[in-house]
Coordinates of C-alpha atoms in Angstrom, one line a residue:
Chain A
M1 CA -55.1 -67.5 88.9
P2 CA -53.2 -65.1 86.7
K3 CA -49.7 -66.1 87.1
I4 CA -46.5 -63.4 87.5
L5 CA -45.5 -62.1 84.0
P6 CA -46.8 -64.9 82.1
L7 CA -45.1 -64.0 78.8
F8 CA -41.9 -63.7 80.3
A9 CA -41.7 -67.0 81.3
K10 CA -43.8 -68.2 78.2
A11 CA -40.7 -66.7 76.2
L12 CA -38.4 -68.7 78.3
T13 CA -39.4 -71.9 78.2
D14 CA -40.0 -71.7 75.1
S15 CA -36.1 -71.4 73.6
W16 CA -34.4 -73.4 76.7
R17 CA -33.3 -75.1 73.8
S18 CA -31.7 -72.7 71.3
T19 CA -30.4 -71.1 75.2
L20 CA -28.5 -74.5 75.6
G21 CA -27.4 -74.6 71.6
W22 CA -25.6 -71.4 71.6
A23 CA -24.6 -72.2 75.6
V24 CA -22.7 -74.9 74.2
G25 CA -21.4 -73.5 71.2
L26 CA -20.0 -70.7 73.7
T27 CA -18.7 -73.3 76.1
A28 CA -17.1 -75.1 73.0
A29 CA -15.6 -71.7 71.5
C30 CA -13.7 -71.0 75.6
M31 CA -12.8 -74.4 75.5
L32 CA -10.9 -74.8 71.8
Y33 CA -9.3 -71.2 72.4
L34 CA -8.6 -70.5 75.6
P35 CA -6.5 -73.7 76.4
L36 CA -4.1 -73.0 73.4
Y37 CA -2.9 -69.8 74.5
P38 CA 0.3 -71.0 76.5
S39 CA 1.6 -72.5 72.7
I40 CA 0.5 -69.6 70.7
G41 CA -0.3 -66.4 72.8
G42 CA 2.5 -66.8 74.9
S43 CA 5.1 -68.5 72.7
A44 CA 7.7 -66.6 70.9
Q45 CA 7.8 -68.2 67.6
M46 CA 3.8 -67.3 67.6
Q47 CA 5.0 -63.3 68.2
D48 CA 7.1 -63.9 65.3
L49 CA 4.6 -65.1 63.1
I50 CA 2.0 -62.1 63.8
N51 CA 5.6 -59.6 63.5
A52 CA 5.2 -60.8 60.6
L53 CA 1.7 -60.2 59.1
P54 CA 0.4 -56.9 58.9
P55 CA 0.4 -54.8 60.7
E56 CA -3.1 -53.5 59.5
M57 CA -4.2 -57.3 59.9
T58 CA -3.4 -57.8 63.5
K59 CA -5.2 -54.4 64.3
A60 CA -8.4 -55.5 63.0
L61 CA -8.2 -59.0 64.4
N62 CA -7.4 -57.0 67.4
Y63 CA -4.2 -59.8 67.3
D64 CA -1.7 -56.9 68.8
Q65 CA -2.8 -57.9 72.1
I66 CA -2.7 -61.8 71.9
A67 CA 0.8 -62.1 73.7
S68 CA -0.6 -61.8 77.1
G69 CA -3.5 -63.8 78.4
P70 CA -6.3 -61.5 79.0
G71 CA -5.3 -59.7 75.6
Y72 CA -5.4 -63.2 74.1
T73 CA -9.2 -64.3 75.9
Q74 CA -9.7 -60.2 75.2
A75 CA -9.2 -61.1 71.2
T76 CA -10.1 -64.0 70.9
M77 CA -12.9 -64.9 72.6
F78 CA -14.5 -61.5 73.9
G79 CA -13.4 -59.9 70.9
L80 CA -14.4 -62.3 68.1
L81 CA -15.9 -65.7 68.2
G82 CA -17.8 -65.4 71.4
F83 CA -18.7 -61.7 69.8
L84 CA -20.5 -63.6 67.0
L85 CA -21.8 -66.4 68.4
M86 CA -23.3 -63.7 71.3
S87 CA -24.7 -61.2 68.7
M88 CA -25.7 -63.8 66.6
A89 CA -28.2 -65.7 70.0
S90 CA -29.2 -62.2 70.8
I91 CA -30.2 -60.8 66.9
G92 CA -32.3 -63.7 66.7
W93 CA -33.8 -63.8 69.8
G94 CA -34.8 -59.9 69.3
A95 CA -35.6 -59.9 65.8
A96 CA -38.2 -63.0 66.9
A97 CA -39.4 -61.6 69.9
V98 CA -42.2 -59.3 68.2
A99 CA -41.5 -59.6 64.3
G100 CA -41.0 -63.4 64.1
D101 CA -43.8 -63.4 66.3
E102 CA -46.0 -61.5 64.3
E103 CA -44.8 -62.6 60.5
S104 CA -45.9 -66.4 61.8
G105 CA -49.5 -64.8 62.9
L106 CA -49.2 -66.0 66.1
L107 CA -48.8 -62.0 67.7
E108 CA -52.6 -61.7 66.9
L109 CA -54.3 -64.5 69.0
T110 CA -52.0 -63.4 71.7
L111 CA -53.0 -59.9 71.9
A112 CA -56.3 -61.1 71.3
H113 CA -56.3 -61.8 74.8
S114 CA -56.0 -59.6 78.4
V115 CA -51.9 -58.2 77.2
T116 CA -50.8 -54.9 76.8
R117 CA -49.0 -54.4 73.4
A118 CA -46.7 -52.9 75.7
Q119 CA -46.2 -56.0 78.3
V120 CA -45.6 -58.3 75.5
V121 CA -42.9 -55.7 74.3
L122 CA -41.4 -55.7 78.0
E123 CA -41.7 -59.4 78.7
R124 CA -40.2 -60.9 75.8
A125 CA -37.1 -57.9 75.8
L126 CA -36.9 -59.3 79.5
A127 CA -36.7 -62.6 78.5
M128 CA -34.1 -62.0 75.6
V129 CA -31.5 -60.0 79.0
V130 CA -32.3 -63.0 81.2
R131 CA -31.1 -65.7 78.8
I132 CA -28.2 -63.3 77.7
A133 CA -27.2 -62.6 81.5
F134 CA -27.1 -66.9 81.8
L135 CA -24.7 -67.2 78.6
S136 CA -22.5 -64.3 80.0
V137 CA -22.4 -65.7 83.6
L138 CA -21.8 -69.3 81.7
V139 CA -18.9 -67.5 80.1
F140 CA -17.6 -66.2 82.8
L141 CA -17.6 -69.2 84.9
V142 CA -15.9 -71.5 82.2
V143 CA -13.4 -68.6 81.5
L144 CA -12.5 -68.4 85.1
G145 CA -11.7 -72.2 85.5
L146 CA -9.6 -72.4 82.3
N147 CA -7.4 -69.1 83.7
G148 CA -5.7 -71.2 85.8
P149 CA -5.1 -74.7 83.7
S150 CA -4.4 -72.5 81.0
Q151 CA -1.9 -69.4 82.3
L152 CA -4.4 -66.9 81.6
G153 CA -3.5 -64.7 84.6
I154 CA -6.9 -62.5 84.3
D155 CA -7.7 -60.8 87.2
V156 CA -11.3 -61.5 88.5
G157 CA -12.1 -58.1 88.9
H158 CA -11.3 -57.4 85.2
L159 CA -13.0 -60.3 83.9
T160 CA -16.1 -59.2 85.4
G161 CA -16.2 -56.1 84.0
A162 CA -15.3 -57.7 80.5
V163 CA -18.2 -60.2 80.6
L164 CA -21.0 -57.4 81.6
L165 CA -19.1 -55.5 78.0
F166 CA -19.5 -58.7 76.4
A167 CA -23.6 -58.9 78.0
A168 CA -23.8 -55.6 77.2
L169 CA -22.7 -55.3 73.5
A170 CA -24.9 -58.6 73.0
L171 CA -28.3 -57.1 74.1
F172 CA -27.4 -53.7 72.1
S173 CA -27.7 -55.3 69.1
G174 CA -30.2 -57.4 70.1
T175 CA -32.4 -55.0 71.5
A176 CA -31.9 -52.8 67.9
A177 CA -33.6 -55.9 66.4
L178 CA -36.0 -55.5 68.5
F179 CA -37.1 -52.6 68.2
A180 CA -37.4 -52.3 64.5
G181 CA -39.3 -55.6 64.3
A182 CA -41.6 -54.0 67.1
L183 CA -41.7 -50.4 64.8
T184 CA -41.7 -52.4 61.1
G185 CA -43.8 -55.9 62.1
R186 CA -41.0 -57.2 59.8
K187 CA -38.7 -59.7 61.2
M188 CA -35.7 -59.4 57.7
Y189 CA -35.8 -55.8 59.1
A190 CA -35.3 -56.4 62.7
V191 CA -32.4 -59.1 61.7
A192 CA -30.9 -56.5 59.4
A193 CA -31.2 -53.9 61.7
G194 CA -29.2 -55.8 64.7
A195 CA -26.9 -57.5 62.1
A196 CA -26.3 -53.6 61.0
V197 CA -25.7 -52.8 64.5
A198 CA -23.1 -55.9 65.0
V199 CA -21.3 -56.2 61.8
L200 CA -21.1 -52.3 61.7
G201 CA -19.9 -51.3 65.1
Y202 CA -17.0 -54.2 64.2
V203 CA -15.8 -53.0 60.9
F204 CA -15.9 -49.6 62.1
N205 CA -13.8 -50.6 64.5
A206 CA -11.6 -52.9 62.6
V207 CA -11.2 -49.8 59.8
G208 CA -10.9 -46.8 62.4
R209 CA -7.7 -48.5 64.4
Q210 CA -5.7 -48.4 61.3
S211 CA -4.9 -45.2 60.9
P212 CA -5.4 -41.4 62.2
D213 CA -7.6 -40.0 58.8
V214 CA -10.6 -43.0 59.7
E215 CA -10.0 -42.5 64.5
W216 CA -13.6 -41.1 64.4
L217 CA -15.2 -43.8 63.0
L218 CA -14.2 -45.7 66.2
N219 CA -16.4 -43.4 68.1
L220 CA -18.9 -45.1 65.6
S221 CA -18.6 -48.3 66.8
P222 CA -20.2 -49.7 69.8
Y223 CA -17.6 -52.6 70.1
H224 CA -15.0 -50.1 70.1
W225 CA -17.1 -47.9 73.1
A226 CA -16.9 -51.6 74.7
Y227 CA -13.3 -52.9 73.4
G228 CA -12.1 -50.2 72.9
N229 CA -9.2 -50.3 76.5
S230 CA -9.4 -54.3 76.1
P231 CA -11.1 -54.7 79.2
V232 CA -10.2 -58.0 80.0
A233 CA -7.0 -56.6 80.8
N234 CA -7.5 -53.1 82.1
G235 CA -11.3 -53.9 83.3
A236 CA -13.5 -52.5 82.1
D237 CA -15.0 -48.7 81.2
W238 CA -18.1 -47.5 83.1
G239 CA -19.4 -45.4 81.1
A240 CA -20.1 -47.5 78.1
V241 CA -21.1 -50.3 80.6
A242 CA -23.5 -47.9 81.7
G243 CA -24.4 -46.2 78.2
L244 CA -24.7 -49.4 76.1
F245 CA -26.7 -51.0 79.0
G246 CA -28.6 -47.3 78.9
I247 CA -29.0 -47.2 74.9
S248 CA -30.7 -51.1 74.8
A249 CA -33.0 -49.7 77.9
A250 CA -34.7 -46.9 75.7
F251 CA -34.8 -49.7 72.5
I252 CA -36.8 -51.7 74.2
V253 CA -39.2 -48.8 75.3
L254 CA -39.5 -47.3 72.1
G255 CA -39.8 -50.8 70.4
S256 CA -42.9 -51.3 73.0
L257 CA -44.1 -47.6 72.3
A258 CA -43.7 -48.5 68.8
L259 CA -45.6 -51.5 69.0
R260 CA -49.0 -49.8 70.4
Q261 CA -49.2 -47.1 67.8
R262 CA -49.9 -49.5 65.3
D263 CA -52.2 -51.9 63.2
V264 CA -51.1 -56.0 64.1
G265 CA -50.4 -58.4 61.2
V266 CA -51.3 -56.2 58.1
Chain B
M1 CA -76.3 -52.3 77.9
T2 CA -78.9 -53.7 74.8
Q3 CA -76.0 -53.4 72.8
A4 CA -72.5 -55.4 72.5
I5 CA -71.2 -54.0 69.8
V6 CA -71.8 -50.6 68.0
V7 CA -69.9 -49.8 65.1
E8 CA -70.6 -46.8 62.8
G9 CA -69.0 -45.4 60.1
L10 CA -65.7 -47.9 60.3
R11 CA -64.0 -46.7 57.6
K12 CA -59.9 -48.8 57.7
K13 CA -56.9 -47.5 55.0
F14 CA -54.1 -49.2 54.4
G15 CA -51.9 -47.0 52.7
H16 CA -54.1 -45.9 50.1
R17 CA -56.4 -48.5 50.2
E18 CA -59.5 -48.6 51.5
V19 CA -61.3 -51.4 52.8
L20 CA -63.8 -51.0 54.8
H21 CA -65.8 -47.8 53.4
G22 CA -68.2 -46.5 56.4
L23 CA -69.5 -50.2 57.7
D24 CA -73.1 -49.2 60.3
F25 CA -74.4 -52.1 62.5
A26 CA -75.6 -53.2 66.1
V27 CA -75.3 -56.7 67.2
E28 CA -77.8 -56.9 70.6
A29 CA -76.4 -58.1 73.0
G30 CA -77.7 -61.7 73.9
T31 CA -77.4 -63.0 70.1
V32 CA -76.2 -64.3 67.2
F33 CA -75.1 -62.0 64.4
G34 CA -73.3 -63.1 61.7
V35 CA -71.2 -60.9 58.8
I36 CA -71.3 -62.7 55.5
G37 CA -69.2 -62.2 52.5
P38 CA -67.2 -63.5 49.9
N39 CA -63.0 -63.5 50.4
G40 CA -61.8 -59.8 50.5
A41 CA -65.0 -58.1 51.9
G42 CA -63.8 -56.9 55.2
K43 CA -65.0 -59.2 57.7
T44 CA -61.9 -60.2 59.1
T45 CA -60.4 -56.3 59.0
T46 CA -64.0 -55.4 61.0
M47 CA -63.1 -58.6 63.7
R48 CA -60.0 -56.7 64.4
C49 CA -60.6 -53.4 64.9
L50 CA -62.9 -55.1 67.5
L51 CA -59.9 -56.2 69.0
D52 CA -57.7 -53.8 68.7
I53 CA -55.7 -55.7 66.9
I54 CA -55.8 -53.1 63.6
R55 CA -57.0 -49.3 64.6
P56 CA -59.6 -47.6 62.5
S57 CA -58.6 -45.2 60.1
A58 CA -62.2 -43.3 61.2
G59 CA -65.6 -43.8 63.0
L60 CA -67.1 -45.2 66.3
V61 CA -66.6 -49.0 67.4
T62 CA -67.8 -49.7 70.9
V63 CA -67.5 -53.3 72.3
L64 CA -69.8 -54.7 75.2
G65 CA -69.8 -49.7 76.2
Q66 CA -66.3 -49.6 76.1
N67 CA -63.9 -47.8 73.2
P68 CA -61.4 -51.5 72.3
R69 CA -58.7 -48.8 71.6
R70 CA -58.5 -47.3 75.1
A71 CA -60.5 -50.3 77.5
G72 CA -57.3 -52.4 77.9
T73 CA -57.0 -55.7 78.9
S74 CA -60.1 -55.7 81.0
L75 CA -61.9 -55.8 77.8
R76 CA -60.2 -58.3 76.0
R77 CA -60.8 -60.7 79.3
R78 CA -64.6 -60.3 78.8
I79 CA -64.2 -61.7 74.9
G80 CA -63.4 -64.6 73.5
Y81 CA -61.8 -64.4 70.1
L82 CA -60.7 -67.3 67.2
P83 CA -58.8 -65.3 64.2
G84 CA -59.7 -66.1 60.7
E85 CA -56.5 -67.6 59.7
L86 CA -55.3 -69.7 62.6
H87 CA -51.8 -70.1 63.5
L88 CA -50.6 -72.3 66.2
E89 CA -47.2 -73.1 67.7
N90 CA -45.3 -76.2 66.5
R91 CA -43.8 -76.7 69.3
T92 CA -46.5 -77.1 72.3
T93 CA -49.6 -79.4 73.0
G94 CA -53.0 -77.9 73.0
R95 CA -52.9 -78.2 76.6
R96 CA -50.0 -76.2 77.1
M97 CA -51.2 -73.4 74.8
L98 CA -54.6 -73.3 76.6
E99 CA -52.8 -72.7 79.9
H100 CA -50.4 -70.2 78.7
F101 CA -53.3 -68.2 77.3
A102 CA -55.4 -69.2 80.9
A103 CA -52.8 -67.8 82.9
I104 CA -52.7 -64.7 79.8
S105 CA -56.8 -64.3 80.5
G106 CA -58.1 -66.3 82.9
P107 CA -60.2 -67.4 85.3
V108 CA -60.9 -70.8 83.7
D109 CA -61.9 -73.6 84.7
P110 CA -60.3 -76.4 84.0
R111 CA -62.8 -79.1 84.2
H112 CA -65.0 -76.6 81.8
V113 CA -61.4 -77.3 79.7
N114 CA -62.2 -80.8 79.5
D115 CA -65.9 -81.1 78.8
L116 CA -65.0 -78.8 76.1
A117 CA -62.3 -80.6 74.7
D118 CA -64.2 -83.9 75.1
R119 CA -67.0 -82.7 73.5
L120 CA -64.8 -81.4 70.8
N121 CA -63.2 -84.9 70.5
L122 CA -60.0 -83.2 70.7
D123 CA -56.9 -84.8 72.3
L124 CA -55.3 -81.7 74.2
D125 CA -51.8 -83.6 74.9
R126 CA -50.5 -84.1 71.0
Q127 CA -48.1 -81.8 69.6
T128 CA -50.0 -79.1 67.8
R129 CA -48.0 -79.4 64.6
K130 CA -49.5 -83.1 63.8
L131 CA -52.7 -81.7 64.6
S132 CA -54.8 -81.7 61.5
K133 CA -56.6 -78.2 60.7
G134 CA -59.9 -79.6 61.9
N135 CA -58.0 -80.3 65.2
K136 CA -56.1 -77.0 65.3
Q137 CA -59.5 -74.7 64.6
K138 CA -60.9 -77.0 67.7
L139 CA -58.0 -75.8 69.6
G140 CA -59.1 -72.6 68.5
L141 CA -62.6 -72.6 69.5
L142 CA -61.2 -74.2 72.9
Q143 CA -59.4 -71.1 73.4
A144 CA -62.2 -68.7 72.5
F145 CA -64.8 -70.3 74.8
M146 CA -62.6 -71.2 76.8
H147 CA -62.7 -68.4 79.8
K148 CA -66.9 -68.1 79.3
P149 CA -66.2 -64.6 77.7
E150 CA -69.4 -62.2 77.3
L151 CA -68.3 -61.9 73.6
L152 CA -67.3 -63.9 70.7
V153 CA -66.2 -62.9 67.8
L154 CA -65.4 -65.5 65.4
D155 CA -63.4 -65.5 61.8
E156 CA -64.7 -68.6 59.8
P157 CA -65.2 -70.8 62.7
T158 CA -66.4 -73.7 61.4
S159 CA -63.6 -73.7 58.0
G160 CA -62.1 -76.9 58.7
L161 CA -64.7 -78.6 60.8
D162 CA -66.7 -81.9 60.1
P163 CA -70.4 -81.7 59.8
L164 CA -70.3 -83.6 63.4
V165 CA -68.4 -80.9 65.0
Q166 CA -69.7 -78.2 63.0
Q167 CA -73.5 -79.7 65.1
V168 CA -71.3 -80.0 68.6
F169 CA -70.3 -75.8 68.0
H170 CA -73.9 -74.7 67.1
A171 CA -75.1 -76.0 70.3
M172 CA -71.6 -74.3 72.1
V173 CA -73.0 -71.1 70.0
R174 CA -76.5 -71.8 71.7
E175 CA -75.2 -72.5 75.2
A176 CA -73.2 -69.7 75.4
V177 CA -76.4 -67.5 74.2
A178 CA -78.4 -68.7 76.8
A179 CA -75.6 -67.9 79.5
G180 CA -76.3 -64.8 78.7
A181 CA -73.3 -64.5 76.0
T182 CA -73.0 -62.4 71.9
V183 CA -71.9 -64.0 69.4
F184 CA -70.3 -62.0 66.7
L185 CA -69.5 -64.7 63.6
S186 CA -68.6 -64.7 59.7
S187 CA -68.1 -67.0 57.2
H188 CA -68.1 -66.7 53.4
V189 CA -70.7 -68.8 53.1
L190 CA -74.7 -68.3 54.2
S191 CA -75.8 -72.5 55.3
E192 CA -72.4 -72.1 58.1
V193 CA -74.5 -68.9 59.1
Q194 CA -78.5 -69.6 59.1
Q195 CA -78.2 -72.0 61.3
A196 CA -76.2 -70.2 64.5
A197 CA -77.3 -66.6 63.9
D198 CA -81.0 -64.6 64.2
A199 CA -79.2 -61.6 62.0
V200 CA -76.8 -61.5 59.3
A201 CA -75.2 -58.6 57.6
I202 CA -74.0 -58.7 53.8
L203 CA -70.9 -57.2 53.5
R204 CA -69.5 -56.4 50.2
D205 CA -66.3 -54.6 49.2
G206 CA -66.3 -53.0 52.1
E207 CA -69.9 -51.9 53.1
I208 CA -72.8 -53.8 54.1
V209 CA -75.2 -54.5 51.7
T210 CA -77.6 -55.1 54.2
V211 CA -78.6 -56.2 58.0
S212 CA -81.5 -58.2 57.2
T213 CA -82.7 -61.6 59.8
V214 CA -82.6 -64.9 59.3
E215 CA -85.9 -65.2 58.2
A216 CA -86.0 -62.5 55.8
L217 CA -83.3 -63.4 53.9
R218 CA -85.8 -66.8 53.8
M219 CA -88.3 -64.8 52.5
A220 CA -86.4 -63.2 50.1
A221 CA -84.8 -66.8 48.7
V222 CA -86.1 -68.7 46.1
R223 CA -87.5 -72.2 46.2
Q224 CA -87.4 -74.2 43.4
L225 CA -91.5 -75.2 42.9
R226 CA -92.2 -78.6 40.4
F227 CA -95.3 -80.3 40.5
N228 CA -97.6 -82.6 38.5
S229 CA -101.7 -82.0 38.2
T230 CA -104.0 -84.0 36.1
G231 CA -107.4 -82.8 34.9
T232 CA -106.8 -79.4 33.7
N233 CA -104.2 -78.1 30.9
A234 CA -101.3 -75.8 30.5
H235 CA -103.1 -72.6 29.4
D236 CA -105.2 -72.9 33.5
V237 CA -101.9 -73.5 35.2
G238 CA -100.4 -70.8 33.9
A239 CA -103.5 -67.9 34.7
L240 CA -103.4 -69.8 37.8
L241 CA -99.7 -69.5 39.1
A242 CA -99.8 -66.1 37.6
R243 CA -102.5 -65.2 40.5
V244 CA -99.9 -66.5 42.8
P245 CA -97.7 -63.4 44.4
G246 CA -94.0 -64.3 44.0
V247 CA -94.2 -67.0 41.4
A248 CA -92.0 -66.8 38.7
N249 CA -89.7 -68.4 36.0
V250 CA -93.1 -70.4 34.9
A251 CA -92.8 -73.6 32.7
V252 CA -96.0 -75.6 31.8
R253 CA -96.2 -78.4 29.2
E254 CA -99.2 -80.9 29.0
L255 CA -98.1 -84.5 28.6
P256 CA -98.7 -86.7 25.4
A257 CA -102.1 -88.5 26.1
D258 CA -100.8 -91.8 25.4
G259 CA -99.4 -93.9 29.0
H260 CA -101.0 -91.1 30.8
T261 CA -103.8 -90.1 32.6
T262 CA -105.5 -87.7 30.1
G263 CA -104.6 -83.7 30.5
T264 CA -101.7 -84.1 33.1
V265 CA -99.5 -81.3 33.6
V266 CA -96.1 -80.8 34.6
A267 CA -95.6 -76.9 36.1
T268 CA -91.9 -75.7 37.1
A269 CA -91.3 -72.4 39.1
T270 CA -89.6 -70.1 41.2
L271 CA -91.1 -69.0 44.2
S272 CA -90.3 -66.0 46.5
G273 CA -92.2 -64.7 49.4
H274 CA -95.2 -66.6 51.6
V275 CA -96.1 -70.1 50.5
K276 CA -99.3 -69.8 51.8
P277 CA -101.1 -68.0 48.9
L278 CA -99.5 -70.9 46.7
V279 CA -101.0 -73.7 48.7
Q280 CA -103.9 -71.9 48.7
E281 CA -104.0 -71.8 44.8
L282 CA -103.1 -75.1 44.3
A283 CA -105.1 -76.9 46.1
R284 CA -107.6 -76.2 43.3
L285 CA -105.7 -78.8 41.5
N286 CA -105.4 -82.6 41.1
L287 CA -101.9 -83.0 42.4
T288 CA -100.2 -86.3 41.6
D289 CA -96.9 -85.2 42.8
L290 CA -95.1 -81.4 44.8
V291 CA -91.9 -81.1 45.5
L292 CA -91.1 -77.5 47.1
E293 CA -87.7 -77.0 47.9
E294 CA -85.6 -75.9 50.8
P295 CA -85.2 -72.2 49.9
D296 CA -81.8 -71.4 48.4
L297 CA -80.1 -68.9 50.8
E298 CA -77.5 -69.1 48.8
E299 CA -79.1 -68.1 45.5
A300 CA -80.3 -64.9 48.0
V301 CA -76.7 -64.0 48.9
L302 CA -75.6 -63.8 45.6
T303 CA -78.4 -61.9 44.1
L304 CA -77.3 -59.1 47.0
Y305 CA -73.5 -59.7 46.1
T306 CA -73.8 -58.4 43.0
G307 CA -77.2 -56.8 42.7
G308 CA -77.6 -53.5 42.2
A309 CA -78.6 -50.2 44.2
D310 CA -82.3 -51.5 45.1
T311 CA -81.3 -54.7 46.4
E312 CA -81.7 -53.4 50.0
S313 CA -85.6 -52.6 49.5
V314 CA -86.0 -55.4 47.5
V315 CA -85.0 -57.6 50.9
G316 CA -87.8 -56.2 52.8
T317 CA -90.4 -57.2 50.0
G318 CA -89.2 -60.2 49.9
T319 CA -88.7 -60.9 46.0
V320 CA -85.4 -60.3 45.5
G321 CA -84.5 -63.7 43.9
S322 CA -87.2 -62.9 40.7
A323 CA -85.9 -59.8 40.6
G324 CA -84.8 -58.9 36.8
S325 CA -85.6 -61.9 36.0
P326 CA -86.6 -62.2 32.2
R327 CA -88.8 -64.6 32.0
R328 CA -91.1 -63.1 34.8
P329 CA -94.9 -64.2 33.9
E330 CA -97.2 -61.6 33.7
G331 CA -99.6 -61.3 37.4
A332 CA -96.3 -61.9 39.7
D333 CA -95.3 -58.7 39.3
R334 CA -98.3 -58.1 41.6
A335 CA -95.6 -59.4 44.3

């Protein structure tokens, strides 16, 4: 009996170890950062310290908003360590999905079986979406669990929107890596493309916030599209949610078209 | 459909480098067709074109009556493929890997998988990363054979297999053909192909040098001949050998009388082509020893690899082994 979505099922089962690893990392990041809020973000001493820092630095790190619980969560977890971990996971998966598989010589044998190339890209992209969704839901639950004990005062609706953007932003860099990998067949190019999206997005945001002269950089930053209005504090910009998911979907479709056009394993 | 594979004018360029320069060949359904050629001759590239893993730059490829580029998944379900460079995942077992491919290319009878694994003496529950090269190759063969495909495309199938397992492989090929399948396989050495193949294409630098039957290659190949005869002399033996078509490189010497029967002649030569005329001539002699070696097809093929433009016609007339031999005696030219 032909199974339904065999490549999807395999991609998920093959990656449970790495998914579990990232889950532990993200949970640990939440557990380390968030319980410290009452003693750091909310304290007057910490605020004095932050005021003493150069304003450029606090802006770059989004620390200008850490005086409130949602702002603190936004800046430390979603904006920094969580973003970093999720981007790394997503870019790794995106690069492995086609380019990594091709470079290791495995894709040739898979394609010799009864699958289409579009199917390979789409099913593996779907597996990536599911993994990112799993990690995002996990982060949602952990933050929600710490909300009361850590006196964060986050609105659940805002948190939902923020986690959606958190997922969308990771998916964006992951699908960029997937697309570059499907286009070139080189894992290095795939990782470079995904990392460029994530890192430049972060840098453009950090620099763009420094002065009105370079504010235009913010328009080029997916990071700013997602986090520009501090969604944990203020709720999601639904246009940004739709935009990020839309572009990610486009990357996936383009990736499947790119792989159909070229020789594999050369 | 009488031809399982038809390839016409197949060209493949990678960038500016053309690696296949217009291949033409056809594989009859229900036969075993071997491609031999040195590494880099284009065997793997040709096979990948049949599977639509890479796309021809020019030319027409028809596999089981369909264009692999357009036929899609239904065609590949009817093909079993063993890549030349087999890479397996590390973190899995043979059984899980086969189950995955069965889920894609099925239906597969699990009993058939277990049967094949038993015959190949392969433990499916071992981690693939712990398998030796030979055992990995067995797993590769298993995934190609397990869904009983109509066409088997096997790139260097016996590489890494010990002789015993090679015999199992040849039996599997014979059974597949008996069941109506077609087998297209490659090797860089002829000895691996000659046992299995009905026809052989010789590929060199992206061009087919010749397509021939193993029988014709055998005719073309050179056998070493050595015999002792008494009651004669070197001149007579030389003259006798000169009358036989296909004999070359004749060396005849008389042994000194002491310790031997008078007039003992030791002769060595090479023979290409038919054996019967030689035997008829040798029957006139009082032979005390005769060795006619198994033809060295490898030698025949190497001649084709390095040979000139006339090799194709030479194969047809069955004298390829002696063509251009400098020590060729007169008379042998009549071949």
